[in-house]
């Protein structure tokens, strides 16, 4: 699919429906991308998307690892009930909360801001579950007890012992969250109406014309919007594979 998208990005719009299908690249990659730049603020949207995804990913990693650490290694009243409640939110369709969430964001004055577009992703039930399971299996209680005997605080144990051990899970969750926020459309389309605040998904959606779609231009924009995701995956691929391998061994 990625190669076909690249081929279509180098061809005129008519090649999209050609029979037999076109399988060789053409020479219109730059021309089609120039059409994208003339139609939407592509690089501004790219920057907004990278900033949003990076900020949300870092926040989710911190929140999820701290919550997972607490659920895995601490005892407190209502722990299991709270954990189950967090997991149950995963079965609620996000569309059900669209109107009240929009109203709340509107009342807070966060419409047309990246804060409003990203705040709903900060509490990630999957991330908390993943971190809890990984910390429970990978961080021995004996190691934590030894650290406490040496005078380490709970936060020092988290920072110096837990975080280095859970790097593979960190990379896995980071890739999941980054790609999730990168590909999110419905919520971002709902709260971002000012072109200067558009993310890539919202900006690319504006390339669609009700009467005519230039597939060469559209797929050129989608192609260049996909490249950063591939780069991110290649950078963190080692830790991602390490997490899968360790899980299969255990």
PDB file of C-alpha atoms in Angstrom, residues 139-153 156-157 161:
ATOM      1  CA  UNK A 139      10.858  -5.327  38.427  1.00  0.00           C
ATOM      2  CA  UNK A 140      11.582  -7.756  41.315  1.00  0.00           C
ATOM      3  CA  UNK A 141      10.232  -6.827  44.741  1.00  0.00           C
ATOM      4  CA  UNK A 142      13.577  -7.871  46.227  1.00  0.00           C
ATOM      5  CA  UNK A 143      15.368  -5.223  44.172  1.00  0.00           C
ATOM      6  CA  UNK A 144      13.014  -2.534  45.437  1.00  0.00           C
ATOM      7  CA  UNK A 145      13.406  -3.698  49.043  1.00  0.00           C
ATOM      8  CA  UNK A 146      17.183  -3.558  48.703  1.00  0.00           C
ATOM      9  CA  UNK A 147      16.938  -0.020  47.325  1.00  0.00           C
ATOM     10  CA  UNK A 148      14.729   1.036  50.243  1.00  0.00           C
ATOM     11  CA  UNK A 149      17.272  -0.382  52.706  1.00  0.00           C
ATOM     12  CA  UNK A 150      19.893   1.796  51.010  1.00  0.00           C
ATOM     13  CA  UNK A 151      17.711   4.841  51.692  1.00  0.00           C
ATOM     14  CA  UNK A 152      16.087   5.328  48.279  1.00  0.00           C
ATOM     15  CA  UNK A 153      12.723   7.076  48.199  1.00  0.00           C
ATOM     16  CA  UNK A 156      14.214   7.546  43.390  1.00  0.00           C
ATOM     17  CA  UNK A 157      13.386   3.867  42.918  1.00  0.00           C
ATOM     18  CA  UNK A 161      15.530   1.417  38.882  1.00  0.00           C
TER      19      UNK A 161
END
